[in-house]
PDB file of C-alpha atoms in Angstrom:
ATOM      1  CA  MET A  36       0.000   0.000   0.000  1.00 49.00           C
ATOM      2  CA  ALA A  37       1.358   3.484  -0.922  1.00 48.00           C
ATOM      3  CA  SER A  38       2.184   5.935   1.817  1.00 48.00           C
ATOM      4  CA  PRO A  39       0.053   9.121   2.124  1.00 46.00           C
ATOM      5  CA  ALA A  40       3.046  11.238   0.996  1.00 46.00           C
ATOM      6  CA  ILE A  41       3.393   9.234  -2.248  1.00 44.00           C
ATOM      7  CA  ALA A  42      -0.383   9.384  -2.858  1.00 43.00           C
ATOM      8  CA  ARG A  43      -0.361  13.190  -2.403  1.00 44.00           C
ATOM      9  CA  PHE A  44       2.601  13.535  -4.788  1.00 44.00           C
ATOM     10  CA  SER A  45       0.885  11.412  -7.468  1.00 48.00           C
ATOM     11  CA  PHE A  46      -2.340  13.404  -7.172  1.00 41.00           C
ATOM     12  CA  ALA A  47      -0.422  16.708  -7.465  1.00 43.00           C
ATOM     13  CA  ALA A  48       1.471  15.407 -10.521  1.00 43.00           C
ATOM     14  CA  ILE A  49      -1.776  14.387 -12.220  1.00 38.00           C
ATOM     15  CA  ILE A  50      -3.396  17.801 -11.558  1.00 37.00           C
ATOM     16  CA  GLY A  51      -0.267  19.573 -12.846  1.00 38.00           C
ATOM     17  CA  ALA A  52      -0.296  17.509 -16.041  1.00 37.00           C
ATOM     18  CA  LEU A  53      -3.988  18.252 -16.650  1.00 33.00           C
ATOM     19  CA  LEU A  54      -3.433  21.998 -16.177  1.00 36.00           C
ATOM     20  CA  ALA A  55      -0.530  21.896 -18.639  1.00 38.00           C
ATOM     21  CA  ILE A  56      -2.719  20.167 -21.252  1.00 34.00           C
ATOM     22  CA  LEU A  57      -5.459  22.781 -20.873  1.00 33.00           C
ATOM     23  CA  ALA A  58      -2.938  25.602 -21.408  1.00 36.00           C
ATOM     24  CA  VAL A  59      -1.847  24.318 -24.848  1.00 38.00           C
ATOM     25  CA  PRO A  60      -2.337  26.915 -27.665  1.00 40.00           C
ATOM     26  CA  GLY A  61      -5.318  26.032 -29.856  1.00 40.00           C
ATOM     27  CA  SER A  62      -7.347  24.819 -26.899  1.00 39.00           C
ATOM     28  CA  CYS A  63     -10.878  25.996 -26.142  1.00 42.00           C
ATOM     29  CA  ALA A  64      -9.504  28.972 -24.187  1.00 39.00           C
ATOM     30  CA  ALA A  65      -7.607  30.156 -27.279  1.00 41.00           C
ATOM     31  CA  ASP A  66     -10.751  29.796 -29.406  1.00 53.00           C
ATOM     32  CA  ASP A  67     -12.771  31.842 -26.890  1.00 57.00           C
ATOM     33  CA  HIS A  68     -10.126  34.589 -26.960  1.00 58.00           C
ATOM     34  CA  ALA A  69     -10.172  34.690 -30.773  1.00 68.00           C
ATOM     35  CA  MET A  70     -13.968  34.852 -30.857  1.00 77.00           C
ATOM     36  CA  SER A  71     -14.142  37.726 -28.370  1.00 79.00           C
ATOM     37  CA  GLU A  72     -11.538  39.668 -30.369  1.00 87.00           C
ATOM     38  CA  LEU A  73     -13.222  39.151 -33.767  1.00 93.00           C
ATOM     39  CA  LYS A  74     -16.427  41.122 -33.361  1.00 94.00           C
ATOM     40  CA  GLY A  75     -16.187  44.551 -34.973  1.00 96.00           C
ATOM     41  CA  THR A  76     -14.918  46.147 -38.170  1.00 97.00           C
ATOM     42  CA  TRP A  77     -11.647  45.213 -39.840  1.00 98.00           C
ATOM     43  CA  SER A  78     -10.136  47.237 -42.703  1.00 98.00           C
ATOM     44  CA  GLY A  79      -7.179  46.528 -44.906  1.00 98.00           C
ATOM     45  CA  THR A  80      -5.818  45.490 -48.259  1.00 97.00           C
ATOM     46  CA  PHE A  81      -6.641  42.524 -50.475  1.00 96.00           C
ATOM     47  CA  ASN A  82      -3.713  41.697 -52.813  1.00 94.00           C
ATOM     48  CA  GLN A  83      -5.183  39.749 -55.735  1.00 91.00           C
ATOM     49  CA  TYR A  84      -3.218  37.677 -58.258  1.00 84.00           C
ATOM     50  CA  SER A  85      -5.955  35.637 -59.958  1.00 79.00           C
ATOM     51  CA  HIS A  86      -8.677  36.114 -62.617  1.00 72.00           C
ATOM     52  CA  ASP A  87      -6.176  38.037 -64.756  1.00 77.00           C
ATOM     53  CA  ILE A  88      -6.003  40.698 -62.029  1.00 80.00           C
ATOM     54  CA  ASN A  89      -2.822  41.697 -60.273  1.00 87.00           C
ATOM     55  CA  GLY A  90      -3.508  44.518 -57.853  1.00 91.00           C
ATOM     56  CA  SER A  91      -4.242  45.682 -54.330  1.00 95.00           C
ATOM     57  CA  PHE A  92      -7.726  46.709 -53.246  1.00 96.00           C
ATOM     58  CA  PRO A  93      -9.239  48.139 -50.066  1.00 98.00           C
ATOM     59  CA  VAL A  94     -11.665  45.879 -48.216  1.00 98.00           C
ATOM     60  CA  LYS A  95     -13.682  46.090 -45.011  1.00 98.00           C
ATOM     61  CA  LEU A  96     -14.878  43.052 -43.027  1.00 98.00           C
ATOM     62  CA  THR A  97     -17.566  43.640 -40.394  1.00 98.00           C
ATOM     63  CA  ILE A  98     -18.319  40.798 -37.993  1.00 97.00           C
ATOM     64  CA  ASP A  99     -21.613  41.642 -36.336  1.00 95.00           C
ATOM     65  CA  ALA A 100     -22.859  38.352 -34.837  1.00 95.00           C
ATOM     66  CA  ILE A 101     -21.084  35.497 -33.050  1.00 94.00           C
ATOM     67  CA  SER A 102     -22.575  32.200 -31.884  1.00 93.00           C
ATOM     68  CA  GLY A 103     -20.196  29.648 -30.387  1.00 92.00           C
ATOM     69  CA  THR A 104     -17.321  29.319 -32.864  1.00 92.00           C
ATOM     70  CA  GLU A 105     -19.341  30.665 -35.821  1.00 94.00           C
ATOM     71  CA  PHE A 106     -19.828  34.238 -36.989  1.00 96.00           C
ATOM     72  CA  THR A 107     -21.669  36.266 -39.643  1.00 97.00           C
ATOM     73  CA  GLY A 108     -21.177  39.707 -41.103  1.00 98.00           C
ATOM     74  CA  THR A 109     -20.456  41.615 -44.302  1.00 98.00           C
ATOM     75  CA  MET A 110     -17.581  42.563 -46.599  1.00 98.00           C
ATOM     76  CA  ASP A 111     -17.424  45.899 -48.396  1.00 98.00           C
ATOM     77  CA  TRP A 112     -15.443  46.439 -51.599  1.00 97.00           C
ATOM     78  CA  PRO A 113     -15.413  50.219 -52.293  1.00 96.00           C
ATOM     79  CA  THR A 114     -13.396  49.959 -55.543  1.00 94.00           C
ATOM     80  CA  PHE A 115     -15.478  47.024 -56.843  1.00 92.00           C
ATOM     81  CA  ASP A 116     -18.512  49.176 -57.668  1.00 92.00           C
ATOM     82  CA  ASN A 117     -19.151  49.540 -53.895  1.00 96.00           C
ATOM     83  CA  THR A 118     -20.126  45.846 -53.684  1.00 97.00           C
ATOM     84  CA  ARG A 119     -21.222  44.442 -50.304  1.00 98.00           C
ATOM     85  CA  THR A 120     -21.439  40.709 -49.581  1.00 98.00           C
ATOM     86  CA  ARG A 121     -22.715  38.580 -46.712  1.00 98.00           C
ATOM     87  CA  VAL A 122     -20.101  36.432 -44.960  1.00 97.00           C
ATOM     88  CA  LYS A 123     -20.334  33.324 -42.830  1.00 96.00           C
ATOM     89  CA  GLY A 124     -17.364  31.918 -40.946  1.00 94.00           C
ATOM     90  CA  MET A 125     -15.904  30.062 -38.009  1.00 94.00           C
ATOM     91  CA  VAL A 126     -12.856  29.788 -35.792  1.00 92.00           C
ATOM     92  CA  ASP A 127     -11.118  26.434 -36.159  1.00 88.00           C
ATOM     93  CA  GLY A 128      -8.291  26.219 -33.615  1.00 88.00           C
ATOM     94  CA  THR A 129      -5.978  29.114 -34.454  1.00 89.00           C
ATOM     95  CA  LEU A 130      -7.474  29.585 -37.939  1.00 91.00           C
ATOM     96  CA  ILE A 131     -10.247  32.040 -38.784  1.00 94.00           C
ATOM     97  CA  LYS A 132     -12.161  30.904 -41.893  1.00 93.00           C
ATOM     98  CA  TRP A 133     -14.992  32.548 -43.812  1.00 95.00           C
ATOM     99  CA  THR A 134     -16.639  32.765 -47.206  1.00 94.00           C
ATOM    100  CA  GLU A 135     -18.778  35.316 -49.009  1.00 95.00           C
ATOM    101  CA  THR A 136     -22.203  33.701 -49.483  1.00 94.00           C
ATOM    102  CA  GLU A 137     -24.355  36.296 -51.282  1.00 96.00           C
ATOM    103  CA  TYR A 138     -24.480  39.811 -52.719  1.00 97.00           C
ATOM    104  CA  LEU A 139     -26.216  42.485 -50.655  1.00 98.00           C
ATOM    105  CA  ARG A 140     -25.279  45.314 -53.033  1.00 97.00           C
ATOM    106  CA  GLY A 141     -23.579  45.146 -56.418  1.00 95.00           C
ATOM    107  CA  ASP A 142     -22.113  41.980 -57.914  1.00 92.00           C
ATOM    108  CA  ASP A 143     -18.457  42.755 -58.544  1.00 88.00           C
ATOM    109  CA  ALA A 144     -16.806  40.238 -56.159  1.00 88.00           C
ATOM    110  CA  VAL A 145     -16.243  36.480 -56.394  1.00 87.00           C
ATOM    111  CA  LEU A 146     -18.551  34.503 -54.101  1.00 90.00           C
ATOM    112  CA  GLY A 147     -17.575  31.149 -52.606  1.00 88.00           C
ATOM    113  CA  GLY A 148     -13.844  31.700 -52.080  1.00 89.00           C
ATOM    114  CA  LEU A 149     -12.369  30.636 -48.764  1.00 91.00           C
ATOM    115  CA  TYR A 150     -10.576  33.167 -46.549  1.00 94.00           C
ATOM    116  CA  VAL A 151      -8.114  31.495 -44.158  1.00 93.00           C
ATOM    117  CA  ALA A 152      -6.576  33.849 -41.596  1.00 95.00           C
ATOM    118  CA  HIS A 153      -4.932  33.981 -38.190  1.00 93.00           C
ATOM    119  CA  PHE A 154      -4.078  36.683 -35.674  1.00 92.00           C
ATOM    120  CA  LYS A 155      -0.750  38.240 -36.713  1.00 91.00           C
ATOM    121  CA  ALA A 156      -0.694  40.701 -33.796  1.00 89.00           C
ATOM    122  CA  ASP A 157      -3.150  42.405 -31.465  1.00 86.00           C
ATOM    123  CA  ASN A 158      -5.969  43.799 -33.600  1.00 93.00           C
ATOM    124  CA  GLU A 159      -4.474  42.428 -36.842  1.00 95.00           C
ATOM    125  CA  ILE A 160      -5.385  39.343 -38.872  1.00 96.00           C
ATOM    126  CA  GLY A 161      -3.931  38.154 -42.139  1.00 96.00           C
ATOM    127  CA  GLY A 162      -3.976  35.201 -44.452  1.00 95.00           C
ATOM    128  CA  ASP A 163      -4.888  33.872 -47.867  1.00 94.00           C
ATOM    129  CA  TRP A 164      -7.945  33.827 -50.094  1.00 92.00           C
ATOM    130  CA  ILE A 165      -8.486  30.501 -51.848  1.00 88.00           C
ATOM    131  CA  ASP A 166      -9.960  31.068 -55.309  1.00 81.00           C
ATOM    132  CA  PRO A 167     -13.112  29.010 -56.054  1.00 76.00           C
ATOM    133  CA  LYS A 168     -12.692  29.397 -59.833  1.00 65.00           C
ATOM    134  CA  HIS A 169      -9.644  27.114 -59.864  1.00 53.00           C
ATOM    135  CA  THR A 170      -9.461  23.400 -59.156  1.00 48.00           C
ATOM    136  CA  ILE A 171     -10.241  22.874 -55.493  1.00 44.00           C
ATOM    137  CA  THR A 172      -9.517  19.627 -53.710  1.00 46.00           C
ATOM    138  CA  PRO A 173      -9.926  19.315 -49.927  1.00 47.00           C
ATOM    139  CA  LYS A 174      -6.580  18.943 -48.158  1.00 48.00           C
ATOM    140  CA  GLY A 175      -6.500  19.767 -44.462  1.00 45.00           C
ATOM    141  CA  PRO A 176      -7.223  23.262 -43.121  1.00 46.00           C
ATOM    142  CA  ARG A 177      -6.454  24.907 -46.499  1.00 48.00           C
ATOM    143  CA  TYR A 178      -7.393  23.747 -49.954  1.00 56.00           C
ATOM    144  CA  GLY A 179      -7.432  24.938 -53.541  1.00 64.00           C
ATOM    145  CA  THR A 180      -5.362  27.590 -55.278  1.00 77.00           C
ATOM    146  CA  ARG A 181      -4.284  30.786 -53.543  1.00 83.00           C
ATOM    147  CA  GLY A 182      -5.728  33.761 -55.390  1.00 87.00           C
ATOM    148  CA  ALA A 183      -4.839  36.559 -52.978  1.00 91.00           C
ATOM    149  CA  ASP A 184      -3.444  37.450 -49.589  1.00 94.00           C
ATOM    150  CA  PHE A 185      -4.719  40.080 -47.173  1.00 97.00           C
ATOM    151  CA  VAL A 186      -4.042  41.918 -43.928  1.00 97.00           C
ATOM    152  CA  LEU A 187      -6.861  43.517 -41.927  1.00 98.00           C
ATOM    153  CA  LYS A 188      -6.606  45.762 -38.857  1.00 97.00           C
ATOM    154  CA  LYS A 189      -9.393  46.323 -36.376  1.00 97.00           C
ATOM    155  CA  GLU A 190     -10.892  49.823 -36.440  1.00 95.00           C
TER     156      GLU A 190
END
């Protein structure tokens, strides 16, 4: 039979190990932090290199509703005939993913592409846009052909 001192040490070691596992980046706590930081308006630059376009364009992402790990909002494209689209997205570990699902105003943006971003710094996210007009085959957290990159800062 183990002595009380050994039993206390084993219990403390188990609790310490569990706390270390919960503190791993990408855990639920990290997801909650990302979700609380996402709500609001993000502005920046979309650098496109697909659809025979090679240029940089201003864009504004507004996340106005969050439920669990999912969110909804809009994207505004002032130089694309002032087009506005509806977006739907989610936080998946350290990745922030969304797509434009429909036009709310205008029609001068590509619907169905996948935005894959992460926090680059406080109040700054950046990542890639995966072009839906190219061959897309699911492969892990990213798939398809990169058609642009972007950086957005919270207003």
